Coordinates of C-alpha atoms in Angstrom, one line a residue:
Chain A
X1 CA 0.1 0.2 0.1
X2 CA 1.2 3.4 -1.0
X3 CA 2.2 5.7 2.3
X4 CA -0.4 8.2 1.5
X5 CA -3.2 5.9 1.0
X6 CA -4.9 7.3 4.4
X7 CA -4.1 10.9 3.5
X8 CA -6.7 13.3 2.2
X9 CA -4.1 15.9 0.9
X10 CA -4.4 17.3 -2.6
X11 CA -1.2 18.6 -4.3
X12 CA -1.7 22.2 -5.5
X13 CA -0.1 25.6 -5.0
X14 CA -3.1 27.5 -4.3
X15 CA -3.5 30.4 -2.0
X16 CA -4.7 28.3 1.0
X17 CA -2.2 25.5 0.4
X18 CA 0.8 28.1 0.6
X19 CA -0.4 29.5 4.1
X20 CA 1.4 28.6 7.0
X21 CA -0.1 25.3 8.7
X22 CA -0.2 27.2 12.0
X23 CA -2.7 29.7 10.5
X24 CA -4.7 27.2 9.0
X25 CA -5.2 24.9 12.1
X26 CA -5.9 27.8 14.4
X27 CA -8.4 29.4 11.9
X28 CA -9.9 26.0 11.5
X29 CA -10.4 25.7 15.3
X30 CA -11.6 29.3 15.4
X31 CA -14.2 28.6 12.8
X32 CA -15.3 25.5 14.5
X33 CA -15.8 27.4 17.8
X34 CA -17.4 30.1 16.2
X35 CA -20.0 27.5 14.8
X36 CA -20.5 26.2 18.4
X37 CA -21.1 29.9 19.7
X38 CA -23.9 30.4 17.2
X39 CA -27.3 30.2 19.1
X40 CA -29.9 27.7 17.8
X41 CA -31.9 29.0 14.7
X42 CA -29.3 31.7 13.7
X43 CA -30.1 30.8 10.1
X44 CA -28.5 34.0 8.4
X45 CA -25.4 33.3 10.3
X46 CA -25.2 29.7 9.3
X47 CA -25.8 30.9 5.8
X48 CA -22.8 33.3 6.0
X49 CA -20.6 30.6 7.5
X50 CA -21.5 28.5 4.5
X51 CA -20.8 31.3 2.1
X52 CA -17.6 31.8 4.0
X53 CA -16.6 28.0 3.6
X54 CA -17.7 28.1 -0.2
X55 CA -14.9 30.9 -0.4
X56 CA -12.3 28.7 1.5
X57 CA -13.1 25.9 -1.1
X58 CA -12.6 28.6 -4.1
X59 CA -9.2 29.9 -2.8
X60 CA -8.0 26.1 -2.2
X61 CA -8.7 25.2 -6.0
X62 CA -10.4 22.1 -5.1
X63 CA -13.8 22.9 -6.7
X64 CA -16.5 25.1 -5.4
X65 CA -18.3 22.2 -3.4
X66 CA -15.2 19.8 -2.7
X67 CA -15.8 19.9 1.0
X68 CA -19.6 19.4 0.5
X69 CA -19.3 16.3 -1.3
X70 CA -16.6 14.8 1.0
X71 CA -18.8 15.8 4.1
X72 CA -21.6 13.2 3.0
X73 CA -19.2 10.4 4.4
X74 CA -19.6 11.8 7.8
X75 CA -23.2 11.9 7.5
X76 CA -24.8 9.0 9.4
X77 CA -23.7 10.8 12.6
X78 CA -26.8 12.7 12.6
X79 CA -28.2 9.7 14.3
X80 CA -26.6 10.4 17.6
X81 CA -28.6 13.7 17.8
X82 CA -31.9 12.1 17.2
X83 CA -32.9 12.1 20.7
X84 CA -32.7 15.8 20.8
X85 CA -36.0 15.8 19.0
X86 CA -37.7 14.7 22.0
X87 CA -35.6 16.4 24.8
X88 CA -36.5 19.9 24.6
X89 CA -39.8 21.2 26.0
X90 CA -41.9 23.0 23.7
X91 CA -45.1 23.0 21.5
X92 CA -45.5 19.2 20.6
X93 CA -45.6 18.6 16.7
X94 CA -46.3 14.8 16.6
X95 CA -46.5 12.0 18.9
X96 CA -45.5 8.2 18.4
X97 CA -44.9 5.0 20.0
X98 CA -41.6 3.6 19.7
X99 CA -40.8 0.1 21.6
X100 CA -41.5 1.2 25.1
X101 CA -41.1 4.8 24.5
X102 CA -44.0 7.4 23.8
X103 CA -41.9 10.0 22.0
X104 CA -43.2 13.6 21.4
X105 CA -41.2 15.8 18.9
X106 CA -41.5 19.3 19.7
X107 CA -40.8 22.8 18.0
X108 CA -38.0 23.5 20.1
X109 CA -36.6 19.9 19.7
X110 CA -36.7 20.1 15.9
X111 CA -35.1 23.5 15.9
X112 CA -32.1 22.4 18.1
X113 CA -31.7 19.3 16.1
X114 CA -31.5 21.2 13.0
X115 CA -29.3 23.5 14.5
X116 CA -26.8 20.9 15.7
X117 CA -26.6 19.1 12.4
X118 CA -25.9 22.5 10.6
X119 CA -23.2 23.3 13.2
X120 CA -21.7 19.9 12.8
X121 CA -21.7 19.9 9.3
X122 CA -20.1 23.2 8.7
X123 CA -17.4 22.3 11.2
X124 CA -16.6 19.0 9.3
X125 CA -16.3 20.6 6.0
X126 CA -13.8 23.3 7.5
X127 CA -11.7 20.2 8.9
X128 CA -12.0 18.3 5.7
X129 CA -10.4 21.4 3.8
X130 CA -7.7 21.7 6.5
X131 CA -6.4 18.1 5.8
X132 CA -7.1 18.5 2.0
X133 CA -4.6 21.4 1.7
X134 CA -2.2 20.6 4.3
X135 CA 0.3 17.8 4.5
X136 CA -0.3 15.7 7.8
X137 CA 3.4 16.1 8.9
X138 CA 2.7 19.8 8.5
X139 CA -0.1 19.7 10.6
X140 CA 1.8 17.7 13.4
X141 CA 4.5 20.4 13.1
X142 CA 2.0 23.2 13.7
X143 CA 0.3 21.4 16.7
X144 CA 4.1 21.2 18.1
X145 CA 4.2 25.3 17.5
X146 CA 1.0 25.6 19.2
X147 CA 2.2 24.0 22.3
X148 CA 1.0 20.5 22.2
X149 CA 3.2 18.5 24.2
X150 CA 6.1 17.1 21.8
X151 CA 5.5 13.4 23.2
X152 CA 2.2 13.5 21.7
X153 CA 3.0 15.0 18.6
X154 CA 6.0 12.6 18.2
X155 CA 3.7 9.5 18.7
X156 CA 1.2 11.1 16.4
X157 CA 3.9 11.5 13.8
X158 CA 5.1 7.8 14.2
X159 CA 1.3 6.7 14.0
X160 CA 0.9 8.5 10.8
X161 CA 4.3 7.2 9.5
X162 CA 3.7 3.5 10.6
X163 CA 0.2 3.4 10.0
X164 CA 0.2 2.2 6.2
X165 CA 2.8 -0.6 7.0
X166 CA 0.8 -2.0 9.9
X167 CA -2.5 -1.7 7.6
X168 CA -0.6 -3.6 5.1
X169 CA 0.1 -6.3 7.8
X170 CA -3.6 -6.3 8.9
X171 CA -4.5 -6.7 5.0
X172 CA -2.3 -9.7 4.7
X173 CA -3.7 -11.1 8.0
X174 CA -7.2 -10.8 6.4
X175 CA -6.3 -12.2 3.3
X176 CA -4.7 -15.3 5.0
X177 CA -8.3 -15.7 6.9
X178 CA -10.1 -15.4 3.8
X179 CA -8.1 -17.9 1.9
X180 CA -8.5 -20.3 4.6
X181 CA -12.1 -19.7 5.3
X182 CA -13.7 -21.5 2.0
X183 CA -17.1 -22.3 1.9
X184 CA -19.6 -24.3 -0.2
X185 CA -22.3 -22.1 -1.9
X186 CA -25.3 -21.7 0.3
X187 CA -23.6 -23.0 3.5
X188 CA -22.1 -21.0 6.2
X189 CA -18.5 -21.3 6.8
X190 CA -16.6 -21.0 10.2
X191 CA -17.4 -21.8 13.5
X192 CA -19.4 -20.1 16.2
X193 CA -19.2 -16.4 17.1
X194 CA -17.0 -17.4 19.9
X195 CA -14.8 -19.2 17.5
X196 CA -14.7 -16.2 15.1
X197 CA -14.0 -13.7 17.7
X198 CA -11.0 -16.0 18.9
X199 CA -9.6 -16.0 15.3
X200 CA -9.9 -12.2 15.1
X201 CA -8.3 -12.1 18.6
X202 CA -5.4 -14.3 17.7
X203 CA -4.9 -12.0 14.8
X204 CA -4.8 -9.0 16.9
X205 CA -2.1 -10.9 19.2
X206 CA -0.1 -11.6 16.1
X207 CA -0.4 -8.1 14.9
X208 CA 0.7 -6.9 18.4
X209 CA 4.0 -9.1 18.3
X210 CA 4.7 -8.0 14.7
X211 CA 4.6 -4.4 15.6
X212 CA 6.5 -4.8 18.8
X213 CA 9.2 -6.4 17.1
X214 CA 9.1 -3.7 14.3
X215 CA 9.2 -1.0 16.7
X216 CA 12.7 -2.5 18.0
X217 CA 14.0 -2.4 14.5
X218 CA 12.6 1.1 14.0
X219 CA 14.6 2.3 16.9
X220 CA 17.9 0.8 16.0
X221 CA 17.5 2.2 12.4
X222 CA 16.7 5.6 13.7
X223 CA 19.5 5.5 16.2
X224 CA 22.0 4.4 13.6
X225 CA 20.8 7.4 11.7
X226 CA 21.4 10.1 14.6
X227 CA 18.2 9.9 16.4
X228 CA 18.7 12.0 19.6
X229 CA 15.2 11.9 21.0
X230 CA 13.3 14.2 19.1
X231 CA 12.3 14.4 15.4
X232 CA 13.8 16.9 13.0
X233 CA 12.3 18.9 10.1
X234 CA 13.5 20.3 7.0
X235 CA 10.8 22.9 6.4
X236 CA 11.4 26.2 8.3
X237 CA 7.9 27.2 8.9
X238 CA 8.2 30.9 8.9
X239 CA 5.1 33.4 9.2
X240 CA 5.0 36.0 6.4
X241 CA 2.9 39.0 6.1
X242 CA 0.5 37.1 3.9
X243 CA -0.1 34.7 7.1
X244 CA -0.7 37.8 9.5
X245 CA -3.0 39.5 7.1
X246 CA -4.8 36.3 6.5
X247 CA -5.2 35.4 10.2
X248 CA -6.5 39.0 10.9
X249 CA -9.0 39.1 8.1
X250 CA -10.6 35.3 9.0
X251 CA -10.9 36.5 12.8
X252 CA -12.7 39.7 11.8
X253 CA -15.1 37.7 9.3
X254 CA -15.6 35.2 12.2
X255 CA -16.5 38.1 14.4
X256 CA -19.0 39.4 12.0
X257 CA -20.5 36.0 11.8
X258 CA -21.0 36.1 15.3
X259 CA -22.4 39.7 15.3
X260 CA -25.0 38.3 12.5
X261 CA -25.8 35.5 14.6
X262 CA -26.7 37.6 17.4
X263 CA -28.9 40.2 15.7
Chain B
X1 CA -9.4 3.1 1.5
X2 CA -12.0 1.5 3.7
X3 CA -12.7 3.1 7.0
X4 CA -15.8 2.6 9.0
X5 CA -16.3 5.2 11.9
X6 CA -16.9 3.5 15.3
X7 CA -19.8 4.3 17.3
X8 CA -18.6 5.9 20.2
X9 CA -17.0 8.7 18.4
X10 CA -18.9 12.0 19.3
X11 CA -19.1 14.2 16.0
X12 CA -17.9 17.8 15.9
X13 CA -20.3 20.3 17.8
X14 CA -22.4 17.5 19.1
X15 CA -21.8 18.7 22.7
X16 CA -22.6 22.1 24.2
X17 CA -19.6 24.3 24.4
X18 CA -19.6 24.1 28.1
X19 CA -19.6 20.5 28.2
X20 CA -16.8 20.2 25.6
X21 CA -14.6 22.7 27.6
X22 CA -14.9 20.9 30.7
X23 CA -14.1 17.5 29.3
X24 CA -11.1 19.1 27.6
X25 CA -10.1 20.3 31.0
X26 CA -10.3 17.1 32.7
X27 CA -8.7 15.2 29.5
X28 CA -5.6 17.8 29.5
X29 CA -5.0 17.7 33.3
X30 CA -4.8 13.7 33.3
X31 CA -2.6 14.0 29.9
X32 CA -0.4 16.3 31.5
X33 CA 0.1 14.0 34.5
X34 CA 0.6 11.1 31.9
X35 CA 3.2 13.1 29.9
X36 CA 5.3 14.1 33.1
X37 CA 5.3 10.4 34.5
X38 CA 6.1 9.1 30.9
X39 CA 8.7 11.6 30.5
X40 CA 10.3 10.7 33.9
X41 CA 10.1 6.9 33.7
X42 CA 10.8 6.2 29.7
X43 CA 13.9 6.4 27.9
X44 CA 14.2 7.8 24.5
X45 CA 13.7 3.9 23.4
X46 CA 10.1 4.0 24.4
X47 CA 8.9 6.9 22.0
X48 CA 9.2 5.0 18.9
X49 CA 7.7 2.0 20.7
X50 CA 4.9 4.0 21.7
X51 CA 4.5 5.5 18.3
X52 CA 4.4 2.1 16.6
X53 CA 2.0 0.6 19.0
X54 CA -0.4 3.7 18.5
X55 CA -0.2 2.7 14.7
X56 CA -0.8 -1.0 16.0
X57 CA -4.1 -0.2 17.9
X58 CA -5.2 2.0 14.8
X59 CA -4.6 -1.1 12.5
X60 CA -5.9 -3.5 15.1
X61 CA -9.2 -1.8 15.0
X62 CA -9.4 -2.6 11.3
X63 CA -9.5 -6.4 12.2
X64 CA -13.1 -7.6 12.4
X65 CA -15.2 -10.6 12.5
X66 CA -18.8 -11.2 11.3
X67 CA -21.3 -11.5 14.2
X68 CA -24.8 -11.7 13.0
X69 CA -26.3 -10.9 9.8
X70 CA -23.9 -8.4 8.2
X71 CA -23.0 -6.8 11.6
X72 CA -19.3 -7.2 12.6
X73 CA -17.2 -6.8 15.9
X74 CA -14.3 -5.1 16.2
X75 CA -11.7 -3.7 18.7
X76 CA -11.6 -0.4 20.6
X77 CA -8.4 -1.4 22.2
X78 CA -8.2 0.7 25.4
X79 CA -7.8 -2.4 27.9
X80 CA -5.4 -4.1 25.4
X81 CA -3.2 -0.9 25.4
X82 CA -3.4 -0.5 29.2
X83 CA -2.2 -4.2 29.8
X84 CA 0.4 -4.3 27.4
X85 CA 1.9 -0.8 27.4
X86 CA 1.1 0.2 31.0
X87 CA -1.4 3.1 32.3
X88 CA 0.2 6.2 31.2
X89 CA 1.8 5.1 28.0
X90 CA -1.5 3.3 27.3
X91 CA -3.4 6.8 27.7
X92 CA -0.8 8.6 25.4
X93 CA -1.2 5.9 22.7
X94 CA -5.0 5.8 22.9
X95 CA -4.8 9.8 22.7
X96 CA -2.7 9.5 19.5
X97 CA -5.1 7.3 17.8
X98 CA -8.4 9.3 18.5
X99 CA -6.6 12.6 17.5
X100 CA -5.3 11.0 14.2
X101 CA -9.0 9.8 13.7
X102 CA -10.4 13.0 14.3
X103 CA -7.8 14.9 12.4
X104 CA -7.3 12.7 9.3
X105 CA -10.8 11.0 9.2
X106 CA -13.3 13.6 10.5
X107 CA -14.3 10.7 13.0
X108 CA -14.9 12.7 15.9
X109 CA -14.3 16.3 16.1
X110 CA -11.5 18.9 17.5
X111 CA -13.7 20.7 20.0
X112 CA -15.3 17.3 21.2
X113 CA -11.9 15.6 21.2
X114 CA -11.5 16.2 24.9
X115 CA -14.7 14.2 25.5
X116 CA -13.9 11.5 22.9
X117 CA -10.3 10.8 24.6
X118 CA -12.1 10.9 28.1
X119 CA -14.5 8.4 27.0
X120 CA -12.3 6.0 24.9
X121 CA -8.8 6.7 25.8
X122 CA -8.6 7.6 29.7
X123 CA -11.6 5.9 31.2
X124 CA -10.9 2.7 29.1
X125 CA -7.2 2.4 30.1
X126 CA -8.1 3.3 33.9
X127 CA -10.5 0.2 34.2
X128 CA -8.3 -1.9 31.9
X129 CA -5.2 -1.5 34.0
X130 CA -6.8 -1.2 37.5
X131 CA -8.8 -4.1 37.3
X132 CA -6.0 -6.3 35.6
X133 CA -3.4 -5.0 38.1
X134 CA -5.9 -6.2 40.9
X135 CA -5.3 -9.8 40.0
X136 CA -1.9 -9.7 38.8
X137 CA -0.7 -12.4 41.4
X138 CA -3.6 -14.5 40.2
X139 CA -3.7 -17.5 37.6
X140 CA -3.6 -17.3 34.0
X141 CA -7.4 -18.1 33.7
X142 CA -8.2 -15.4 36.4
X143 CA -6.1 -12.9 34.4
X144 CA -7.7 -13.4 31.4
X145 CA -11.3 -13.3 32.9
X146 CA -10.6 -10.2 34.5
X147 CA -9.2 -8.6 31.3
X148 CA -12.3 -9.9 29.6
X149 CA -14.6 -8.3 32.1
X150 CA -12.6 -5.2 32.1
X151 CA -12.8 -4.9 28.4
X152 CA -16.7 -5.2 28.4
X153 CA -16.9 -2.9 31.4
X154 CA -14.8 -0.2 29.5
X155 CA -16.9 -0.2 26.4
X156 CA -20.0 0.3 28.8
X157 CA -18.0 3.0 30.8
X158 CA -17.4 4.9 27.1
X159 CA -21.0 4.5 26.5
X160 CA -22.3 5.8 29.7
X161 CA -19.8 8.7 29.7
X162 CA -21.1 9.7 26.0
X163 CA -24.7 9.6 27.4
X164 CA -24.0 11.5 30.3
X165 CA -22.1 14.1 28.1
X166 CA -24.9 14.4 25.5
X167 CA -27.4 14.8 28.5
X168 CA -25.2 17.6 30.2
X169 CA -25.2 19.1 27.0
X170 CA -29.1 19.1 26.8
X171 CA -29.1 17.0 23.8
X172 CA -30.5 14.0 25.0
X173 CA -33.1 12.5 27.6
X174 CA -31.5 10.2 30.1
X175 CA -34.5 7.8 29.9
X176 CA -33.9 7.1 26.1
X177 CA -30.0 7.8 25.7
X178 CA -28.8 5.5 28.5
X179 CA -30.8 2.5 27.6
X180 CA -30.4 2.8 24.1
X181 CA -26.6 3.5 24.1
X182 CA -25.9 0.9 27.0
X183 CA -28.1 -1.7 25.2
X184 CA -26.1 -1.4 21.9
X185 CA -22.8 -1.4 23.7
X186 CA -23.5 -4.5 26.0
X187 CA -23.3 -6.3 22.7
X188 CA -20.5 -4.2 21.2
X189 CA -18.6 -4.8 24.6
X190 CA -18.9 -8.7 24.4
X191 CA -17.0 -8.5 21.1
X192 CA -14.4 -6.2 22.7
X193 CA -13.9 -8.7 25.4
X194 CA -13.6 -12.0 23.3
X195 CA -11.2 -10.0 21.0
X196 CA -9.0 -8.9 24.0
X197 CA -8.9 -12.2 25.9
X198 CA -7.9 -14.1 22.8
X199 CA -5.3 -11.5 22.0
X200 CA -3.9 -11.7 25.5
X201 CA -4.0 -15.4 25.6
X202 CA -2.0 -15.5 22.3
X203 CA 0.7 -13.0 23.5
X204 CA 0.8 -15.0 26.8
X205 CA 1.4 -18.1 24.9
X206 CA 3.9 -17.1 22.3
X207 CA 5.7 -13.8 23.8
X208 CA 5.1 -14.0 27.5
X209 CA 8.1 -11.5 28.2
X210 CA 6.2 -8.8 26.4
X211 CA 3.6 -8.7 29.2
X212 CA 6.3 -9.3 31.9
X213 CA 5.8 -6.7 35.0
X214 CA 8.0 -4.1 33.8
X215 CA 9.3 -1.6 36.2
X216 CA 6.9 1.2 35.6
X217 CA 3.6 -0.7 36.1
X218 CA 5.3 -2.3 39.5
X219 CA 5.1 1.2 41.3
X220 CA 1.9 2.7 42.2
X221 CA -0.2 0.0 41.1
X222 CA -2.5 0.3 44.1
X223 CA -3.7 3.8 43.1
X224 CA -4.7 2.3 39.7
X225 CA -6.3 -0.8 41.1
X226 CA -8.4 1.6 43.4
X227 CA -9.0 4.2 40.4
X228 CA -10.0 1.3 38.0
X229 CA -12.3 -0.4 40.6
X230 CA -13.9 2.8 41.4
X231 CA -14.8 3.9 38.0
X232 CA -16.1 0.3 37.5
X233 CA -18.6 0.8 40.5
X234 CA -19.6 4.1 39.1
X235 CA -20.5 2.5 35.9
X236 CA -22.3 -0.5 37.6
X237 CA -24.3 1.7 40.0
X238 CA -24.8 4.7 37.7
X239 CA -26.3 3.1 34.8
X240 CA -29.3 1.6 36.3
X241 CA -29.8 4.4 38.6
X242 CA -29.5 7.1 35.9
X243 CA -31.9 5.3 33.7
X244 CA -34.7 4.6 36.0
X245 CA -34.2 7.6 38.4
X246 CA -33.2 10.5 36.3
X247 CA -34.8 13.1 38.7
X248 CA -32.0 12.6 41.4
X249 CA -29.0 13.0 38.9
X250 CA -30.9 16.0 37.4
X251 CA -31.2 17.6 41.1
X252 CA -27.5 16.8 41.7
X253 CA -26.4 18.2 38.4
X254 CA -28.6 21.3 38.8
X255 CA -27.3 21.7 42.5
X256 CA -23.6 21.5 41.3
X257 CA -24.7 24.0 38.5
X258 CA -23.6 21.9 35.6
X259 CA -26.8 21.9 34.0
X260 CA -27.6 25.0 31.6
X261 CA -30.8 26.9 32.2
X262 CA -31.6 26.3 28.7
X263 CA -32.4 22.7 29.0
X264 CA -34.5 22.9 32.2
X265 CA -36.5 19.9 33.1
X266 CA -36.2 18.0 29.7
X267 CA -38.2 15.1 30.6
X268 CA -41.6 17.1 31.7
X269 CA -43.1 16.0 28.5
X270 CA -43.4 12.2 29.8
X271 CA -44.1 12.6 33.4
X272 CA -45.3 9.1 34.0
X273 CA -42.4 7.6 32.6
X274 CA -41.1 4.2 33.8
X275 CA -38.8 1.6 32.2
X276 CA -40.8 -1.7 32.6
X277 CA -37.7 -4.0 32.7
X278 CA -35.9 -2.3 35.5
X279 CA -38.5 -2.2 38.2
X280 CA -39.4 1.0 40.1
X281 CA -37.1 1.7 43.0
X282 CA -33.5 2.8 42.6
X283 CA -32.4 -0.1 45.0
X284 CA -33.9 -2.8 43.0
X285 CA -32.4 -1.4 39.9
X286 CA -29.0 -1.3 41.3
X287 CA -29.5 -4.9 42.1
X288 CA -30.6 -5.7 38.7
X289 CA -27.5 -4.0 37.3
X290 CA -25.3 -6.0 39.5
X291 CA -27.0 -9.2 38.4
X292 CA -26.5 -8.4 35.0
X293 CA -22.8 -7.6 35.4
X294 CA -22.5 -11.0 37.2
X295 CA -24.2 -12.7 34.4
X296 CA -21.7 -11.2 31.8
X297 CA -18.9 -11.8 34.2
X298 CA -19.9 -15.5 34.6
X299 CA -20.4 -15.9 30.7
X300 CA -16.8 -14.1 30.1
X301 CA -15.1 -16.4 32.6
X302 CA -16.7 -19.5 31.1
X303 CA -15.6 -18.5 27.5
X304 CA -12.2 -17.7 29.1
X305 CA -11.9 -21.2 30.3
X306 CA -13.1 -22.7 27.2
X307 CA -10.5 -20.7 25.2
X308 CA -7.7 -21.8 27.7
X309 CA -8.8 -25.3 27.4
X310 CA -8.7 -25.1 23.8
X311 CA -5.3 -23.3 23.4

């Protein structure tokens, strides 16, 4: 498997791509926070946030609705908030029986449900844009600059580096299981659920031992190449004037969004 | 690349900002403790080990097994990480896994990451390590059985914490969210328990030296036993109580000022609400909860014995 099989990064030289990763990470956080702070039913502010998002799409040269298309994979999450419909007191809209629950949908519940889904959906899109325009090692480096403890960022960097190696290992294990689990058409193969779980557990144990032994080899290889306790980087990561101007502009726009939400 | 989101990940902005911030504060303080302990006790050799092990947990979550009709069980990994790596390193590894899932796959969010790390990374590791250390002198079958129970409890604890956070945000009713979440995760937890026990049995069989009592875990283990035991007790007592007697919890929460004014008395709509299968009084429901845990425990012990006999 190729090392960037998990990566969502798109190669480009657009304006957004060239911004410093620190700016992109902190502005993404600011946008998500801004969405969280918008009150329920602030429709015009939600709409303006979406326009803001469309422009970021545009400036990153990924296509006007890139993040919109990508956000649909994350949609099933709306299920988790469905209980909001019944949890807020207000004018009842409709009542029905589900299993042992007598459920009443209220207007306030509906308002809050739609607001939560919109907030989440806008935030997810900005996060999608962040990883589509920033190399993952750069994000990790930005986190380090933003005072995330270096032991955590180092573990994250290793996780990213070896994810595809161990994923390959998993696919080999899964393929081995597949090829040993032949079944005649119409009849079920394999043993009981407990037996199947035990096979999966053995695979996890096997993977653990292989990973452990690999980490030993990795450490020795790094040591022989001059590893002295922390990871080095070749990119200087300097903040230029365009980064400061963009940050200031984005913050002003977010403040305006908040004001629109509170009108 | 196929990647299926796990059910315990709270999506971005699905908690109120207050609850998100509180969870981040709890998570950050536990993590800073973990970082200072790890920096003190581990050499530079351990950092690549923890990194590759984080990739292991991530990859191990992709190993699945068919359960019934298209659904499949897979690993969350908190308890396995705790037992194989020790508590502090286990927490850091789980944190890295959850952070990458949120950053790269939008599975979980950034603002709610504190809550997700708390539910899936910190609580699971504390339960797993605490209970496992409690029987570290015991026989192999006992250790495996306790690991299984811890794995099941850790999933239940994650589900309980998630439910409570949704409720404190005013986004869910306790009477609905707790039975629904705990009901689903009681099954998911059995899958977690089975895989964890089988993986541990496999490691004990082929590389027992990797699970040797390392120097880090020998010290301060009593604190972990107490912490893990306490969290387990909270799960056992709170789950049935919260679903049958939410008024009590509601009162405690509003006395403490946690509950925002926006979601006052969210269960007024259904005043004569009862859960038929849990009885009427809090005492009976707690007993029902304990009986349930015991039944699951006995089943897991029996399965553990069966696995031991076969392997």
